[in-house]
PDB file of C-alpha atoms in Angstrom:
ATOM      1  CA  MET A 184       5.847 -36.315 -25.564  1.00 54.00           C
ATOM      2  CA  ARG A 185       8.496 -37.180 -22.975  1.00 57.00           C
ATOM      3  CA  LEU A 186      10.042 -33.707 -23.353  1.00 51.00           C
ATOM      4  CA  TYR A 187       6.609 -32.135 -22.878  1.00 49.00           C
ATOM      5  CA  LEU A 188       6.011 -34.128 -19.669  1.00 45.00           C
ATOM      6  CA  ARG A 189       9.407 -33.088 -18.294  1.00 53.00           C
ATOM      7  CA  PHE A 190       8.543 -29.470 -19.071  1.00 49.00           C
ATOM      8  CA  VAL A 191       5.190 -29.750 -17.243  1.00 45.00           C
ATOM      9  CA  VAL A 192       6.831 -31.412 -14.235  1.00 49.00           C
ATOM     10  CA  ALA A 193       9.520 -28.704 -14.121  1.00 51.00           C
ATOM     11  CA  LEU A 194       6.913 -25.914 -14.283  1.00 50.00           C
ATOM     12  CA  THR A 195       4.848 -27.561 -11.564  1.00 52.00           C
ATOM     13  CA  PHE A 196       7.921 -27.843  -9.343  1.00 50.00           C
ATOM     14  CA  LEU A 197       8.884 -24.199  -9.914  1.00 47.00           C
ATOM     15  CA  ALA A 198       5.345 -23.009  -9.186  1.00 49.00           C
ATOM     16  CA  ALA A 199       5.192 -25.071  -5.982  1.00 46.00           C
ATOM     17  CA  ALA A 200       8.616 -23.834  -4.905  1.00 45.00           C
ATOM     18  CA  SER A 201       7.686 -20.182  -5.448  1.00 48.00           C
ATOM     19  CA  ILE A 202       4.455 -20.621  -3.476  1.00 52.00           C
ATOM     20  CA  ALA A 203       6.305 -22.385  -0.680  1.00 52.00           C
ATOM     21  CA  LEU A 204       8.865 -19.592  -0.442  1.00 78.00           C
ATOM     22  CA  ALA A 205       6.270 -16.875   0.250  1.00 91.00           C
ATOM     23  CA  ALA A 206       6.060 -16.187   3.972  1.00 97.00           C
ATOM     24  CA  THR A 207       3.563 -14.512   6.254  1.00 97.00           C
ATOM     25  CA  ARG A 208       5.129 -12.253   8.877  1.00 97.00           C
ATOM     26  CA  HIS A 209       3.088 -11.407  11.993  1.00 98.00           C
ATOM     27  CA  VAL A 210       3.241  -8.110  13.870  1.00 98.00           C
ATOM     28  CA  PRO A 211       3.635  -7.936  16.816  1.00 96.00           C
ATOM     29  CA  GLY A 212       3.910 -11.748  17.247  1.00 92.00           C
ATOM     30  CA  GLU A 213       7.128 -12.409  15.335  1.00 96.00           C
ATOM     31  CA  PHE A 214       8.287  -8.823  14.883  1.00 97.00           C
ATOM     32  CA  PRO A 215       8.135  -5.847  17.249  1.00 95.00           C
ATOM     33  CA  SER A 216       7.185  -3.386  14.477  1.00 96.00           C
ATOM     34  CA  ILE A 217       5.677  -3.255  11.022  1.00 97.00           C
ATOM     35  CA  GLN A 218       8.940  -1.903   9.609  1.00 97.00           C
ATOM     36  CA  ALA A 219      10.971  -4.762  11.103  1.00 98.00           C
ATOM     37  CA  ALA A 220       8.618  -7.275   9.447  1.00 98.00           C
ATOM     38  CA  ILE A 221       8.792  -5.456   6.090  1.00 98.00           C
ATOM     39  CA  ASP A 222      12.588  -5.278   6.250  1.00 98.00           C
ATOM     40  CA  ALA A 223      12.786  -9.046   6.878  1.00 97.00           C
ATOM     41  CA  SER A 224      10.405  -9.823   3.990  1.00 97.00           C
ATOM     42  CA  SER A 225      11.007 -10.751   0.357  1.00 96.00           C
ATOM     43  CA  PRO A 226       8.819 -10.103  -2.689  1.00 96.00           C
ATOM     44  CA  GLY A 227       5.657 -12.195  -2.429  1.00 96.00           C
ATOM     45  CA  ASP A 228       5.638 -12.144   1.383  1.00 98.00           C
ATOM     46  CA  GLU A 229       2.769 -10.744   3.425  1.00 98.00           C
ATOM     47  CA  VAL A 230       3.012  -8.722   6.622  1.00 98.00           C
ATOM     48  CA  ARG A 231      -0.088  -9.336   8.781  1.00 98.00           C
ATOM     49  CA  VAL A 232      -0.663  -6.617  11.380  1.00 98.00           C
ATOM     50  CA  SER A 233      -2.709  -7.371  14.509  1.00 98.00           C
ATOM     51  CA  PRO A 234      -5.241  -4.884  15.885  1.00 98.00           C
ATOM     52  CA  GLY A 235      -3.825  -1.885  17.706  1.00 97.00           C
ATOM     53  CA  PRO A 236      -2.144   1.476  17.199  1.00 96.00           C
ATOM     54  CA  TYR A 237       1.302   1.538  15.554  1.00 97.00           C
ATOM     55  CA  SER A 238       3.474   4.644  15.576  1.00 95.00           C
ATOM     56  CA  GLY A 239       6.272   5.673  13.208  1.00 93.00           C
ATOM     57  CA  GLN A 240       6.806   5.824   9.474  1.00 95.00           C
ATOM     58  CA  VAL A 241       6.241   2.682   7.402  1.00 97.00           C
ATOM     59  CA  VAL A 242       8.449   2.389   4.300  1.00 97.00           C
ATOM     60  CA  LEU A 243       6.973  -0.173   1.912  1.00 97.00           C
ATOM     61  CA  LYS A 244       9.145  -2.724   0.117  1.00 96.00           C
ATOM     62  CA  SER A 245       8.605  -3.904  -3.448  1.00 96.00           C
ATOM     63  CA  GLY A 246       6.312  -6.930  -3.703  1.00 96.00           C
ATOM     64  CA  VAL A 247       5.600  -7.095   0.045  1.00 97.00           C
ATOM     65  CA  ASN A 248       1.927  -6.774   0.994  1.00 98.00           C
ATOM     66  CA  VAL A 249       0.947  -5.136   4.285  1.00 98.00           C
ATOM     67  CA  VAL A 250      -2.453  -6.249   5.604  1.00 98.00           C
ATOM     68  CA  GLY A 251      -4.086  -4.837   8.729  1.00 98.00           C
ATOM     69  CA  SER A 252      -6.922  -6.374  10.743  1.00 98.00           C
ATOM     70  CA  GLY A 253      -9.480  -3.775   9.596  1.00 97.00           C
ATOM     71  CA  VAL A 254      -9.836  -0.009   9.402  1.00 95.00           C
ATOM     72  CA  ASP A 255     -11.300   0.318  12.871  1.00 91.00           C
ATOM     73  CA  MET A 256      -8.798  -2.095  14.359  1.00 97.00           C
ATOM     74  CA  THR A 257      -5.304  -1.385  12.942  1.00 97.00           C
ATOM     75  CA  THR A 258      -4.079   2.237  12.924  1.00 97.00           C
ATOM     76  CA  LEU A 259      -0.762   3.620  11.668  1.00 97.00           C
ATOM     77  CA  THR A 260       0.148   7.070  13.020  1.00 95.00           C
ATOM     78  CA  ARG A 261       2.986   9.495  12.692  1.00 93.00           C
ATOM     79  CA  GLY A 262       3.306  13.086  13.819  1.00 86.00           C
ATOM     80  CA  GLU A 263       5.389  14.511  10.938  1.00 89.00           C
ATOM     81  CA  GLY A 264       6.542  13.715   7.399  1.00 92.00           C
ATOM     82  CA  SER A 265       4.642  10.888   5.744  1.00 95.00           C
ATOM     83  CA  VAL A 266       2.937   8.055   7.582  1.00 97.00           C
ATOM     84  CA  VAL A 267       3.514   5.564   4.725  1.00 97.00           C
ATOM     85  CA  TYR A 268       6.257   6.001   2.113  1.00 96.00           C
ATOM     86  CA  ALA A 269       6.168   4.068  -1.163  1.00 95.00           C
ATOM     87  CA  GLY A 270       9.022   4.521  -3.635  1.00 92.00           C
ATOM     88  CA  ASN A 271      10.141   2.354  -6.564  1.00 91.00           C
ATOM     89  CA  LEU A 272       7.691  -0.495  -5.921  1.00 92.00           C
ATOM     90  CA  ALA A 273       6.984  -3.279  -8.388  1.00 89.00           C
ATOM     91  CA  SER A 274       3.389  -4.014  -9.276  1.00 87.00           C
ATOM     92  CA  GLY A 275       1.794  -6.475  -6.908  1.00 86.00           C
ATOM     93  CA  THR A 276       2.513  -4.396  -3.797  1.00 96.00           C
ATOM     94  CA  THR A 277      -0.631  -3.882  -1.692  1.00 97.00           C
ATOM     95  CA  LEU A 278      -1.526  -1.913   1.423  1.00 97.00           C
ATOM     96  CA  SER A 279      -4.888  -2.970   2.862  1.00 98.00           C
ATOM     97  CA  ASP A 280      -7.346  -3.074   5.758  1.00 98.00           C
ATOM     98  CA  LEU A 281      -6.019  -0.327   8.019  1.00 97.00           C
ATOM     99  CA  THR A 282      -6.344   3.301   9.061  1.00 98.00           C
ATOM    100  CA  ILE A 283      -3.580   5.801   8.313  1.00 97.00           C
ATOM    101  CA  ALA A 284      -3.869   8.780  10.652  1.00 96.00           C
ATOM    102  CA  GLY A 285      -1.510  11.741  10.784  1.00 92.00           C
ATOM    103  CA  VAL A 286      -2.771  13.206  14.071  1.00 90.00           C
ATOM    104  CA  TRP A 287      -3.126  16.543  12.217  1.00 91.00           C
ATOM    105  CA  THR A 288       0.643  17.142  12.026  1.00 91.00           C
ATOM    106  CA  ALA A 289       1.797  14.650   9.355  1.00 92.00           C
ATOM    107  CA  ASP A 290       2.384  16.090   5.886  1.00 94.00           C
ATOM    108  CA  VAL A 291       1.083  13.109   3.874  1.00 96.00           C
ATOM    109  CA  GLY A 292      -0.807   9.915   4.649  1.00 96.00           C
ATOM    110  CA  VAL A 293       0.633   7.854   1.766  1.00 97.00           C
ATOM    111  CA  ASP A 294       3.572   9.350  -0.152  1.00 96.00           C
ATOM    112  CA  CYS A 295       4.158   7.561  -3.496  1.00 95.00           C
ATOM    113  CA  HIS A 296       7.249   8.438  -5.569  1.00 92.00           C
ATOM    114  CA  ALA A 297       9.890   7.151  -7.971  1.00 89.00           C
ATOM    115  CA  GLY A 298       7.864   4.734 -10.056  1.00 89.00           C
ATOM    116  CA  ALA A 299       5.867   3.245  -7.199  1.00 93.00           C
ATOM    117  CA  ASN A 300       3.175   0.751  -8.238  1.00 95.00           C
ATOM    118  CA  LEU A 301       0.813   0.436  -5.304  1.00 97.00           C
ATOM    119  CA  HIS A 302      -2.702  -0.885  -4.756  1.00 97.00           C
ATOM    120  CA  ILE A 303      -4.388   0.602  -1.666  1.00 98.00           C
ATOM    121  CA  VAL A 304      -7.472  -1.414  -0.644  1.00 98.00           C
ATOM    122  CA  ARG A 305     -10.066  -0.938   2.130  1.00 98.00           C
ATOM    123  CA  CYS A 306      -8.157   1.789   3.976  1.00 98.00           C
ATOM    124  CA  VAL A 307      -9.007   5.059   5.712  1.00 98.00           C
ATOM    125  CA  ILE A 308      -6.578   7.989   5.376  1.00 98.00           C
ATOM    126  CA  THR A 309      -7.395  10.761   7.820  1.00 96.00           C
ATOM    127  CA  GLU A 310      -6.139  13.737   9.863  1.00 95.00           C
ATOM    128  CA  VAL A 311      -3.242  14.652   7.545  1.00 96.00           C
ATOM    129  CA  GLU A 312      -2.350  17.703   5.477  1.00 95.00           C
ATOM    130  CA  THR A 313      -2.625  15.714   2.205  1.00 96.00           C
ATOM    131  CA  GLY A 314      -4.232  12.274   2.067  1.00 96.00           C
ATOM    132  CA  ALA A 315      -1.985  10.882  -0.677  1.00 96.00           C
ATOM    133  CA  ALA A 316       0.778  12.434  -2.783  1.00 96.00           C
ATOM    134  CA  CYS A 317       1.470  10.631  -6.056  1.00 95.00           C
ATOM    135  CA  ASP A 318       4.567  11.786  -7.955  1.00 94.00           C
ATOM    136  CA  ASN A 319       5.672   9.636 -10.911  1.00 93.00           C
ATOM    137  CA  ALA A 320       3.688   6.663  -9.610  1.00 94.00           C
ATOM    138  CA  ASN A 321       0.955   4.218 -10.600  1.00 94.00           C
ATOM    139  CA  ILE A 322      -1.556   3.972  -7.773  1.00 95.00           C
ATOM    140  CA  THR A 323      -4.999   2.413  -7.424  1.00 96.00           C
ATOM    141  CA  PHE A 324      -7.273   3.449  -4.564  1.00 97.00           C
ATOM    142  CA  ASP A 325      -9.936   0.769  -4.128  1.00 98.00           C
ATOM    143  CA  ARG A 326     -12.593   1.238  -1.428  1.00 98.00           C
ATOM    144  CA  VAL A 327     -10.521   3.931   0.292  1.00 98.00           C
ATOM    145  CA  SER A 328     -11.957   6.748   2.389  1.00 98.00           C
ATOM    146  CA  ILE A 329      -9.863   9.929   2.540  1.00 97.00           C
ATOM    147  CA  GLY A 330     -10.561  12.837   4.859  1.00 96.00           C
ATOM    148  CA  PRO A 331     -10.706  15.042   6.644  1.00 96.00           C
ATOM    149  CA  THR A 332      -7.489  16.659   5.386  1.00 96.00           C
ATOM    150  CA  ILE A 333      -6.005  20.132   5.751  1.00 95.00           C
ATOM    151  CA  ARG A 334      -5.120  20.540   2.047  1.00 94.00           C
ATOM    152  CA  THR A 335      -6.038  17.975  -0.606  1.00 95.00           C
ATOM    153  CA  GLY A 336      -7.357  14.442  -0.632  1.00 95.00           C
ATOM    154  CA  ILE A 337      -5.017  13.285  -3.414  1.00 95.00           C
ATOM    155  CA  THR A 338      -2.294  15.306  -5.158  1.00 95.00           C
ATOM    156  CA  ILE A 339      -1.232  13.795  -8.480  1.00 93.00           C
ATOM    157  CA  ASN A 340       1.917  14.852 -10.379  1.00 93.00           C
ATOM    158  CA  SER A 341       3.089  12.957 -13.485  1.00 90.00           C
ATOM    159  CA  SER A 342       1.315   9.825 -12.304  1.00 91.00           C
ATOM    160  CA  ASN A 343      -1.372   7.386 -13.341  1.00 91.00           C
ATOM    161  CA  VAL A 344      -3.993   7.131 -10.603  1.00 94.00           C
ATOM    162  CA  THR A 345      -7.254   5.186 -10.492  1.00 94.00           C
ATOM    163  CA  VAL A 346      -9.837   5.802  -7.796  1.00 95.00           C
ATOM    164  CA  VAL A 347     -12.481   3.052  -7.541  1.00 96.00           C
ATOM    165  CA  ASN A 348     -15.436   2.897  -5.121  1.00 96.00           C
ATOM    166  CA  SER A 349     -13.698   5.414  -2.865  1.00 96.00           C
ATOM    167  CA  SER A 350     -14.578   8.715  -1.212  1.00 95.00           C
ATOM    168  CA  ILE A 351     -12.829  11.982  -0.428  1.00 95.00           C
ATOM    169  CA  ALA A 352     -14.624  14.131   2.132  1.00 94.00           C
ATOM    170  CA  HIS A 353     -13.751  17.311   3.987  1.00 93.00           C
ATOM    171  CA  ALA A 354     -10.603  18.062   1.989  1.00 92.00           C
ATOM    172  CA  GLY A 355      -9.307  21.527   2.839  1.00 88.00           C
ATOM    173  CA  SER A 356      -8.782  22.849  -0.715  1.00 88.00           C
ATOM    174  CA  ASN A 357      -9.331  20.096  -3.321  1.00 88.00           C
ATOM    175  CA  GLY A 358     -10.518  16.525  -3.398  1.00 92.00           C
ATOM    176  CA  ILE A 359      -8.082  15.717  -6.221  1.00 90.00           C
ATOM    177  CA  HIS A 360      -5.404  18.130  -7.406  1.00 89.00           C
ATOM    178  CA  SER A 361      -3.784  17.062 -10.689  1.00 88.00           C
ATOM    179  CA  ILE A 362      -0.611  18.424 -12.274  1.00 86.00           C
ATOM    180  CA  ASN A 363       0.349  16.873 -15.632  1.00 80.00           C
ATOM    181  CA  ALA A 364      -1.218  13.541 -14.689  1.00 75.00           C
ATOM    182  CA  ALA A 365      -3.721  10.957 -15.842  1.00 70.00           C
ATOM    183  CA  PHE A 366      -6.356   9.822 -13.427  1.00 80.00           C
ATOM    184  CA  SER A 367      -9.723   8.137 -13.548  1.00 82.00           C
ATOM    185  CA  VAL A 368     -12.483   8.049 -10.981  1.00 84.00           C
ATOM    186  CA  LEU A 369     -14.939   5.145 -11.076  1.00 82.00           C
ATOM    187  CA  ASN A 370     -17.979   5.023  -8.763  1.00 68.00           C
TER     188      ASN A 370
END
């Protein structure tokens, strides 16, 4: 019994310590840019982005969640390449509550590669050539609106993609273009 109680106390301490170590980073309050806040974060941390437009590529970090203030309030833009890049992310990484806009010159809104595990929630991806490119990734789109786009809404290559309660409108050639991939669309 005494050993059991020590085990429970140790687990409680470890759980409390791991919760206490998670930090919330504020942009622009504590950090001048979203990328600076992500770079300073550790797995389990959250980057909270205030309303406003933010320019430049955002490279996500494994286990770090990026949360905007709402799709009509927080906007990420970039004129070329990808607006958001996600590569080699552990599960538990989330991008939520913001607009990703490519100002009609960006190649991809969200570019997911190299085993990325990403959950995109309550976002708008618009004014890009391709809304999302998923190559060897596991991605869930949950309440995401994609479009208009020049080419496709979502391009999937060797990936596992789930689209839930989302919409793709005004995609140039295809809503979803799949190459050797598994995907499911719900609602």
